[in-house]
PDB file of C-alpha atoms in Angstrom:
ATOM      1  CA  UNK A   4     149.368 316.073 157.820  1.00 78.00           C
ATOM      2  CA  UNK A   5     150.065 315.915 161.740  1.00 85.00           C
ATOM      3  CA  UNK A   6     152.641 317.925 161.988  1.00 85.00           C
ATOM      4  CA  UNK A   7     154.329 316.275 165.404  1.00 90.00           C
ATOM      5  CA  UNK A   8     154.602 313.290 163.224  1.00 89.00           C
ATOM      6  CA  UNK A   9     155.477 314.700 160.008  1.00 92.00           C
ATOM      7  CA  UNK A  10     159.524 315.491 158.874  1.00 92.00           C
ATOM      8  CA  UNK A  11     159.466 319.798 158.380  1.00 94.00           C
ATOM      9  CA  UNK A  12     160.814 318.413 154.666  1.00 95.00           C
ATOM     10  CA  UNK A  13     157.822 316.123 153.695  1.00 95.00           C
ATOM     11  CA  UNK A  14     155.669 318.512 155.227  1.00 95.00           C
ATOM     12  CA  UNK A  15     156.887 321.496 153.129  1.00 96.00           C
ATOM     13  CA  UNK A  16     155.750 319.080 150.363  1.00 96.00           C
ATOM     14  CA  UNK A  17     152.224 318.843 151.262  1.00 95.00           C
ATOM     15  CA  UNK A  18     151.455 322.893 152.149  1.00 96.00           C
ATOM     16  CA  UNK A  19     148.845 324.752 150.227  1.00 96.00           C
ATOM     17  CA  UNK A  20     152.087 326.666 148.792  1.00 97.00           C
ATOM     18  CA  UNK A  21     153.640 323.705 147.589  1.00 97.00           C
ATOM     19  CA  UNK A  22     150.529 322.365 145.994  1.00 97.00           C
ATOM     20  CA  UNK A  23     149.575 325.690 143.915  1.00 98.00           C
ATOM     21  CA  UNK A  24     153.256 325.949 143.443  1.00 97.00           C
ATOM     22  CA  UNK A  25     153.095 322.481 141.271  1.00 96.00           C
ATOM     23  CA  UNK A  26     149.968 324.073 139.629  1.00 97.00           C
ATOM     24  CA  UNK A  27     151.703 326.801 138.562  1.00 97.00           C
ATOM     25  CA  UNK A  28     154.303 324.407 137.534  1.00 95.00           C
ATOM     26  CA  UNK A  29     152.088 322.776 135.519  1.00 94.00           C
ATOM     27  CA  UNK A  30     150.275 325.323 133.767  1.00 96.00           C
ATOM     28  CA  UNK A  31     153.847 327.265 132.612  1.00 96.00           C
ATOM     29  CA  UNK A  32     154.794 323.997 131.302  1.00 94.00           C
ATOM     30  CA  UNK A  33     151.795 323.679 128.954  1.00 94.00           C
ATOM     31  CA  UNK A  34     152.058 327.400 127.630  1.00 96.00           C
ATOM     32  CA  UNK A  35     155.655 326.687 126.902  1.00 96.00           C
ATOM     33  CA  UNK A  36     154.685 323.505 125.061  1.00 94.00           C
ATOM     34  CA  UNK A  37     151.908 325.699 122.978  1.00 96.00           C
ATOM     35  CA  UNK A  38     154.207 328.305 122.295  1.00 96.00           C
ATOM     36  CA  UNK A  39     157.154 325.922 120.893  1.00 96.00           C
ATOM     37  CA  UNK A  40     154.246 324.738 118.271  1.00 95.00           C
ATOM     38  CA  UNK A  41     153.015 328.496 117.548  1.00 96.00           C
ATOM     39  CA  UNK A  42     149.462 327.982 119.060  1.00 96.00           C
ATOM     40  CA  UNK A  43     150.782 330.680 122.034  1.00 96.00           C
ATOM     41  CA  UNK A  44     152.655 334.206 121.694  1.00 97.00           C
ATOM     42  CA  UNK A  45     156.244 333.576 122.989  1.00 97.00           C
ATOM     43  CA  UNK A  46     155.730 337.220 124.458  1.00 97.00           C
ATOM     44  CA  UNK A  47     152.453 336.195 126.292  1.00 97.00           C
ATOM     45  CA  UNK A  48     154.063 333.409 127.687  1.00 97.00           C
ATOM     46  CA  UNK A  49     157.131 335.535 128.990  1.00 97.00           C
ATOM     47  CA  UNK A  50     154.834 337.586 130.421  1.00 97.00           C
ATOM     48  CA  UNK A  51     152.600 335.258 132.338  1.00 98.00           C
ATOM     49  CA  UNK A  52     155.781 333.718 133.334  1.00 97.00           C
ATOM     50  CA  UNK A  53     157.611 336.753 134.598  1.00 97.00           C
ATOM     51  CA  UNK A  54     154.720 337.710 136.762  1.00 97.00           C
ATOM     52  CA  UNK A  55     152.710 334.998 137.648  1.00 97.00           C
ATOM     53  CA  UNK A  56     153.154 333.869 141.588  1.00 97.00           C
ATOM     54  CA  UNK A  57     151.705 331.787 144.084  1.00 96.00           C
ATOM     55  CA  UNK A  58     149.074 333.676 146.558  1.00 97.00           C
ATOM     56  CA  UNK A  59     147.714 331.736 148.629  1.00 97.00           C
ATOM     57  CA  UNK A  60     145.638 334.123 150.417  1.00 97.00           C
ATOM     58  CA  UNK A  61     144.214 335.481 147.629  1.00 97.00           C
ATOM     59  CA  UNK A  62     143.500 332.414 146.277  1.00 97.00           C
ATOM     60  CA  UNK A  63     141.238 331.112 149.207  1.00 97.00           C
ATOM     61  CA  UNK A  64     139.288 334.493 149.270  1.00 97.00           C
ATOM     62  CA  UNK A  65     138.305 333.879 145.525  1.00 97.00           C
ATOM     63  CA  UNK A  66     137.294 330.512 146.199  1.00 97.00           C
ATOM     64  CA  UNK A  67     134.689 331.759 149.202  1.00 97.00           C
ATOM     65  CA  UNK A  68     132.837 333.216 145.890  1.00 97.00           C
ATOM     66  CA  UNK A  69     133.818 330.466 143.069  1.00 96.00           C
ATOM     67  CA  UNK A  70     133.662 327.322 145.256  1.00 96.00           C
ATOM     68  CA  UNK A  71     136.072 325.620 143.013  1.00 96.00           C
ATOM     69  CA  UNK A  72     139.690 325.661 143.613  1.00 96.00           C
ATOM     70  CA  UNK A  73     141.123 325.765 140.259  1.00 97.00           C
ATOM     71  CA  UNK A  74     138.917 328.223 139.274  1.00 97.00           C
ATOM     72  CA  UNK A  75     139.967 330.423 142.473  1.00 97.00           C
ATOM     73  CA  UNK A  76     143.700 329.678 141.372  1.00 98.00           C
ATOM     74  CA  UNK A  77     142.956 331.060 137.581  1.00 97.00           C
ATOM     75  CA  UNK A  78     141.544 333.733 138.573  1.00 97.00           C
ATOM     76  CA  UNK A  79     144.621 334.696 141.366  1.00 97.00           C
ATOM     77  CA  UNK A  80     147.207 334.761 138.034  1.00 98.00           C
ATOM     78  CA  UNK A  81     144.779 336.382 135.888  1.00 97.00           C
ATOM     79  CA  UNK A  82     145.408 339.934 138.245  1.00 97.00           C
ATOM     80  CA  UNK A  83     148.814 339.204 138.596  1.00 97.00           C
ATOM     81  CA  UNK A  84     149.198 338.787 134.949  1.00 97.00           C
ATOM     82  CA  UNK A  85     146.781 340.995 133.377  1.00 96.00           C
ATOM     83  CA  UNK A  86     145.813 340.891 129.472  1.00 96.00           C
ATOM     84  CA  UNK A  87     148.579 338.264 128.676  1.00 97.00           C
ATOM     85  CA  UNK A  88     146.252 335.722 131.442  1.00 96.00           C
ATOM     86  CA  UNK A  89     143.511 334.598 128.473  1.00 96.00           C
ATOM     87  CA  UNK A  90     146.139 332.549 127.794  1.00 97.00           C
ATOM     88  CA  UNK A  91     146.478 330.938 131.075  1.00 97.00           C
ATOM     89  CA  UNK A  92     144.811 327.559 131.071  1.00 96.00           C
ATOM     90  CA  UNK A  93     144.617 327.321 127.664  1.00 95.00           C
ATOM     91  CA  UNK A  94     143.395 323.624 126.425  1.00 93.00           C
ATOM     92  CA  UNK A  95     143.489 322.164 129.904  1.00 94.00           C
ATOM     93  CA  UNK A  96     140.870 320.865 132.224  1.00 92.00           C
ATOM     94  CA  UNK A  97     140.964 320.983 135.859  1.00 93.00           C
ATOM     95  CA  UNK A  98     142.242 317.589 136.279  1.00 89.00           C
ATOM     96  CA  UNK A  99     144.711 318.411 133.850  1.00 90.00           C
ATOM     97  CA  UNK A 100     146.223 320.835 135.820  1.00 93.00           C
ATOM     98  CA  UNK A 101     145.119 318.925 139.639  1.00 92.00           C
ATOM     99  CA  UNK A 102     146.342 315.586 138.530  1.00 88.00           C
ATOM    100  CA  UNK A 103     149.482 316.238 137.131  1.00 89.00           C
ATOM    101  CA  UNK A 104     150.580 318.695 140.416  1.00 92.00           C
ATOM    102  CA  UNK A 105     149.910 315.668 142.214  1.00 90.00           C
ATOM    103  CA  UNK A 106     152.456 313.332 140.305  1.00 88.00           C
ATOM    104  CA  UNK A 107     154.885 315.978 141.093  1.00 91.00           C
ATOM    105  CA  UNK A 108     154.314 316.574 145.118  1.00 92.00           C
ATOM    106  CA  UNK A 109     154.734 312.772 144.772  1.00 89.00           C
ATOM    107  CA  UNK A 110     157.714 313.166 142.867  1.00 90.00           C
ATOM    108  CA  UNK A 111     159.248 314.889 145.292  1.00 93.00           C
ATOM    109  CA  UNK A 112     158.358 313.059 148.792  1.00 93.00           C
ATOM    110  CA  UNK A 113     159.811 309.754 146.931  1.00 91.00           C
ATOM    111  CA  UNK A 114     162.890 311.482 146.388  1.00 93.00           C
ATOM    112  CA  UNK A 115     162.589 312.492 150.093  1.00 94.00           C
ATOM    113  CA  UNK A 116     161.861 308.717 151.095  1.00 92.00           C
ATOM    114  CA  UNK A 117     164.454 307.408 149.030  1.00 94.00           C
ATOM    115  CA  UNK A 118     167.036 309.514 150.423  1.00 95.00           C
ATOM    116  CA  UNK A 119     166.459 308.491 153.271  1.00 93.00           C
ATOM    117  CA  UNK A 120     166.540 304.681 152.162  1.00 92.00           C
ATOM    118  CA  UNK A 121     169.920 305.467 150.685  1.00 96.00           C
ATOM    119  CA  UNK A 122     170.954 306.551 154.382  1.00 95.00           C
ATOM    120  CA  UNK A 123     169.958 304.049 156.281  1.00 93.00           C
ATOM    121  CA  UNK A 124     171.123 301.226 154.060  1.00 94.00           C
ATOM    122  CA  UNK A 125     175.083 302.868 154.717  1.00 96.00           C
ATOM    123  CA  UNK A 126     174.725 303.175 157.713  1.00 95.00           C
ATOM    124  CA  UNK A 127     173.253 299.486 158.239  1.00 94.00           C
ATOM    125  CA  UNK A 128     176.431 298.309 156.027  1.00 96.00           C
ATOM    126  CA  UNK A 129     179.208 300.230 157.806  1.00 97.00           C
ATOM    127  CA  UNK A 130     177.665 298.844 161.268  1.00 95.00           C
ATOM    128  CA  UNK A 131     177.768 295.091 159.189  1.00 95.00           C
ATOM    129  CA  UNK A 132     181.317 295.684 157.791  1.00 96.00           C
ATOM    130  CA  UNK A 133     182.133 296.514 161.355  1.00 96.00           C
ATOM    131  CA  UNK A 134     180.551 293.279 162.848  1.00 94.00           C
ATOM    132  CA  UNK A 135     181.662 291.011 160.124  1.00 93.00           C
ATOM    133  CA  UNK A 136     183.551 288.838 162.634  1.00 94.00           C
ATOM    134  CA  UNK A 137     181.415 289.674 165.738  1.00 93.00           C
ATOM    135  CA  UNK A 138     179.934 286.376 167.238  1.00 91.00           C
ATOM    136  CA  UNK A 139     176.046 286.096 167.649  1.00 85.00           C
ATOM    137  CA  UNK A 140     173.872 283.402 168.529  1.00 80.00           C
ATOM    138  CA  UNK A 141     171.374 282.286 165.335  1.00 81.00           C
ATOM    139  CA  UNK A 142     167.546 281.855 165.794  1.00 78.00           C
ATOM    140  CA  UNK A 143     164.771 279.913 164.933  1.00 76.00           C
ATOM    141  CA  UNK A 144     161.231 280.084 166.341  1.00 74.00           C
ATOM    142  CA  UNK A 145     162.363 282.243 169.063  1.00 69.00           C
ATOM    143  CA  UNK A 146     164.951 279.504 170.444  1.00 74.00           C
ATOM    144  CA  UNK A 147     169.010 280.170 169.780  1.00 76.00           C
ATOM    145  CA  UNK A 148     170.380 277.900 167.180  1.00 81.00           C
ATOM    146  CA  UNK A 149     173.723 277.767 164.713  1.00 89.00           C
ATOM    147  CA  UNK A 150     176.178 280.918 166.122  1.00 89.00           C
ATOM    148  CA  UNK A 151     176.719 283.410 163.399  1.00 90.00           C
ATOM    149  CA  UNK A 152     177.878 286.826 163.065  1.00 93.00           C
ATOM    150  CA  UNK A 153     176.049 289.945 163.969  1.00 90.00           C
ATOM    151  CA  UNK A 154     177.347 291.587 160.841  1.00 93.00           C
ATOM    152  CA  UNK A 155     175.954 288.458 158.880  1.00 92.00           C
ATOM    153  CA  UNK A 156     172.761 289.611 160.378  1.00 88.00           C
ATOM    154  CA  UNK A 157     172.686 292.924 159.479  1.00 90.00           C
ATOM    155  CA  UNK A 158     173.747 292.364 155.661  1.00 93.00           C
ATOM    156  CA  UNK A 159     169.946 290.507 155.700  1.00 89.00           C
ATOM    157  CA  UNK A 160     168.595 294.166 157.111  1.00 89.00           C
ATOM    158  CA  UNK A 161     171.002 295.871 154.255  1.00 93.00           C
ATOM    159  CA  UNK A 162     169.203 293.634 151.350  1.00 91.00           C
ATOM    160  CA  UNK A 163     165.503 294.465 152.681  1.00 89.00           C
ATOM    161  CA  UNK A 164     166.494 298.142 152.285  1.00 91.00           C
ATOM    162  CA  UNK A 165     167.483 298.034 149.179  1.00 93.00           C
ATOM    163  CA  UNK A 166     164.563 296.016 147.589  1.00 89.00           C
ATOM    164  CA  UNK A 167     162.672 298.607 149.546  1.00 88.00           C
ATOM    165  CA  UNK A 168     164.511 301.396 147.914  1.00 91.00           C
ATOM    166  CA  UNK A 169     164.201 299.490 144.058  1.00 91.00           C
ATOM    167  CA  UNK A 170     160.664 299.154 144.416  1.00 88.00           C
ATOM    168  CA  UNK A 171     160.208 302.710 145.614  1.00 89.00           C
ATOM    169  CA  UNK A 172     162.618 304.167 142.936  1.00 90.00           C
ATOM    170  CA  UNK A 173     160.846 302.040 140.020  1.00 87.00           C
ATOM    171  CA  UNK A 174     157.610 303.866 141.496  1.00 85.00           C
ATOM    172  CA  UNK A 175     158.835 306.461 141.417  1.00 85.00           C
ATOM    173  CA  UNK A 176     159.653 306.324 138.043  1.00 84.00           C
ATOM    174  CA  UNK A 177     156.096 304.911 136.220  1.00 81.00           C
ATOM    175  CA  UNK A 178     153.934 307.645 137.876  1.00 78.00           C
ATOM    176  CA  UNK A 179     156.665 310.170 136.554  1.00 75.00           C
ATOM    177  CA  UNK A 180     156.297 308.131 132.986  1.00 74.00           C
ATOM    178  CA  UNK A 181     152.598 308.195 133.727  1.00 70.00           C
ATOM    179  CA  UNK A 182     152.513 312.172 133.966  1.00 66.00           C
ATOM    180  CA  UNK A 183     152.756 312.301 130.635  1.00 52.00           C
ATOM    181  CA  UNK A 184     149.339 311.189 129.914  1.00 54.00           C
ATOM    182  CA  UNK A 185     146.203 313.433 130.626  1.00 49.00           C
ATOM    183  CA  UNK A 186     142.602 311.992 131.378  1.00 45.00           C
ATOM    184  CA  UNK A 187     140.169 315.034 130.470  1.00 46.00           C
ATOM    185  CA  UNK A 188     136.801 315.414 132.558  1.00 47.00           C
ATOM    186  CA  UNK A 189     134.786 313.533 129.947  1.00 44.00           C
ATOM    187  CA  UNK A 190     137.011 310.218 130.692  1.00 44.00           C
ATOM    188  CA  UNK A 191     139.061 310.380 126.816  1.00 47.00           C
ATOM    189  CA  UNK A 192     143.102 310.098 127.581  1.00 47.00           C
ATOM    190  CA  UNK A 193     145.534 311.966 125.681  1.00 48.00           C
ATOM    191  CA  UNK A 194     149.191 312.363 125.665  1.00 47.00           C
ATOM    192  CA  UNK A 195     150.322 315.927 126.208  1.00 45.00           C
ATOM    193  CA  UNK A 196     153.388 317.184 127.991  1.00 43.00           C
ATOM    194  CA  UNK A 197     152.358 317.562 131.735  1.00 40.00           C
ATOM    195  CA  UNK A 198     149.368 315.836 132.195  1.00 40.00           C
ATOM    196  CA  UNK A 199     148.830 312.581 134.607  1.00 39.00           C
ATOM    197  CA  UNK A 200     146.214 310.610 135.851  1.00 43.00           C
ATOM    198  CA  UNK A 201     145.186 308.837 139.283  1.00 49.00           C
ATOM    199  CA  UNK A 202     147.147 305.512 138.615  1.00 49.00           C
ATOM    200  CA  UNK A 203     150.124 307.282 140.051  1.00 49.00           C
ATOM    201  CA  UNK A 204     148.575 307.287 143.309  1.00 55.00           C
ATOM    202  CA  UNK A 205     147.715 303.550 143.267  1.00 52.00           C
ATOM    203  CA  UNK A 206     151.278 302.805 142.197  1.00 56.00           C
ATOM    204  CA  UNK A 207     152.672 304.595 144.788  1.00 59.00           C
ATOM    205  CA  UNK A 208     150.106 303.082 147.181  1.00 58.00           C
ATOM    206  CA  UNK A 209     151.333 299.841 146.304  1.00 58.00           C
ATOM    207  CA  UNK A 210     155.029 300.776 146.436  1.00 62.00           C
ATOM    208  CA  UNK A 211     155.071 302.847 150.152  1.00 65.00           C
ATOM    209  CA  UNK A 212     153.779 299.058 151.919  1.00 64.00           C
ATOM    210  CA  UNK A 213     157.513 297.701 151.045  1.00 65.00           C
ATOM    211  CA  UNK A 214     159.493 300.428 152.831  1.00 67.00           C
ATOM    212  CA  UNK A 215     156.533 299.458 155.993  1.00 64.00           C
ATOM    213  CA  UNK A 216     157.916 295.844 155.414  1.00 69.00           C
ATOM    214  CA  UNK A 217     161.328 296.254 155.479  1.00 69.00           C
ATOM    215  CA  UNK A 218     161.080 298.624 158.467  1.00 69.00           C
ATOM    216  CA  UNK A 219     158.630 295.878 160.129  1.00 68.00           C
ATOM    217  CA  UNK A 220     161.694 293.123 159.500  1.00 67.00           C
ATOM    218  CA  UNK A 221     164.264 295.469 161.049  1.00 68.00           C
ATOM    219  CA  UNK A 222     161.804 295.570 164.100  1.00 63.00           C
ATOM    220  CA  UNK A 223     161.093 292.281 164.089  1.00 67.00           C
ATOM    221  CA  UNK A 224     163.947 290.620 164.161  1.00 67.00           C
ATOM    222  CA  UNK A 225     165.958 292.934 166.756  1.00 67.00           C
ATOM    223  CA  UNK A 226     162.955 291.772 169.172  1.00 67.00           C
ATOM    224  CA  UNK A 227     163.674 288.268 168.386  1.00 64.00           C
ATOM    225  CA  UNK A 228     167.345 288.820 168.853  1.00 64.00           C
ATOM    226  CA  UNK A 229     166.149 289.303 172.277  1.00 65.00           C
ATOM    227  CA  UNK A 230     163.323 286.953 172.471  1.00 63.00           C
ATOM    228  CA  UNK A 231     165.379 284.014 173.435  1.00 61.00           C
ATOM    229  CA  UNK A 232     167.402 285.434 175.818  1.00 60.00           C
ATOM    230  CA  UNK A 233     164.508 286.308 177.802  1.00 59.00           C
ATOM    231  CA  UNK A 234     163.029 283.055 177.473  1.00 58.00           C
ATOM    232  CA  UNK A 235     166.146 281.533 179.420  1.00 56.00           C
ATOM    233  CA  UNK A 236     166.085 284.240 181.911  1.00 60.00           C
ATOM    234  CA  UNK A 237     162.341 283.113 182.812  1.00 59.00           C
ATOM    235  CA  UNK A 238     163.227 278.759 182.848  1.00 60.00           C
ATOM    236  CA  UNK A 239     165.947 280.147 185.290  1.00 59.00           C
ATOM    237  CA  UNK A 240     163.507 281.880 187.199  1.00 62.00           C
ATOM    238  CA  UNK A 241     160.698 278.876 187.140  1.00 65.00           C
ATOM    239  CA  UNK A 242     163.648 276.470 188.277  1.00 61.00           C
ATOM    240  CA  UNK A 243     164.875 278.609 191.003  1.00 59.00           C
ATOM    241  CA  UNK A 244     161.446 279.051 192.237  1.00 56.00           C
ATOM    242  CA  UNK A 245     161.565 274.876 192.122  1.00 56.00           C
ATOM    243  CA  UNK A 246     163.963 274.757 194.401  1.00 56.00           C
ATOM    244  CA  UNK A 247     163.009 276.982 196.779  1.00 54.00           C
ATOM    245  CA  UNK A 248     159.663 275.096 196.960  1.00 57.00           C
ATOM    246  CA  UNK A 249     161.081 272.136 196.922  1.00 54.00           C
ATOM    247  CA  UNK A 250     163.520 273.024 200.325  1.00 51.00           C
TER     248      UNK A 250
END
């Protein structure tokens, strides 16, 4: 990410720490769900869990020699953990674990994006409530038309946000659902507490153009609130400049 353009709270998100942090996530998850069905020692999974960390250094130094990041990542808990690691990873593939950290870093920036929907839809509606009874000229194909009120206006802004934020929050939701499927590296799907697959990102891909949109209306229509006005200023200026020719 660009980090002049990014918020420091999406960014954190989207770090290296963050994204083996989800791992990690992950991969406790799945030793808790092996040890509530007896496959797992409780006490190996206490263990593992009591000492297991995020290095990030460490992590990229082991994958100068494995070339594989999961692999690196393993291997980083393993000397953390010591003899309680062959454990670690049990059952899970690399997408397993890669996948499903995704789903949750997206998890978390669409909480993050609908916060910030929830925001700016009160502060659109306290500046509509405000303007309820605040006259505004109307428009249609850039011309003024029927007055109305500038808080009438703004409600329409209010009701793009929120279908922005439903669509976003419904989003949010299936690739959460979703995350409870895992595709293996051989293609087979299976249900199993923690695991996802790549649909999450296409849902989300399709979700993310509808908070564009509504920003795009907002835009759009505060330039046209201007549009005509400047279209009057210029016929003044083009029949002024009549005149004078014509004296």
């Amino acid at each position: 990410m660009i980090a002049r353009y990014t918020r420091p709270e999406m960014g954190a998100i989207w770090t290296d720490e963050r994204r083996l942090g989800a791992w990690l996530e992950v991969e406790l998850a799945a030793l808790d769900a092996h040890a509530a069905i007896g496959v797992v020692p409780a006490d190996d999974v206490a263990a593992i869990r009591a000492k297991a960390a995020v290095d990030v250094a460490r992590a990229r130094e082991i994958e100068e020699r494995t070339h594989h990041d999961v692999i690196a990542f393993t291997e980083t808990v393993a000397e953390q953990v010591g003899e309680p690691a062959r454990w670690f990873h049990y059952g899970l593939t690399s997408s397993d674990v890669v996948d499903t950290g995704l789903a949750l870093q997206l998890r978390d920036s669409g909480a993050l994006l609908l916060q910030g929907l929830e925001a700016a839809r009160a502060a659109v509606l306290a500046r509509a409530l405000e303007h309820r009874a605040t006259p505004c000229m109307g428009r249609t194909h850039g011309v003024h038309a029927e007055p109305t009120t500038f808080g009438l206006k703004l409600l329409g802004w209010v009701f793009e946000l929120e279908r922005a934020h439903a669509r976003l929050a419904e989003a949010t939701r299936v690739l959460v659902q979703r995350a409870t499927t895992v595709t293996t590296a051989s293609g087979q799907t299976r249900p199993r507490p923690g695991g996802s697959h790549h649909p999450q990102c296409v849902t989300m891909n399709l979700a993310l153009p509808c908070v564009h949109d509504a920003a795009g209306v907002l835009h759009g229509q505060t330039t046209e609130l201007s549009r005509a006005r400047f279209g009057v200023l210029f016929a003044l200026f083009l029949r002024d400049g009549d005149e004078a020719g014509g004296d």
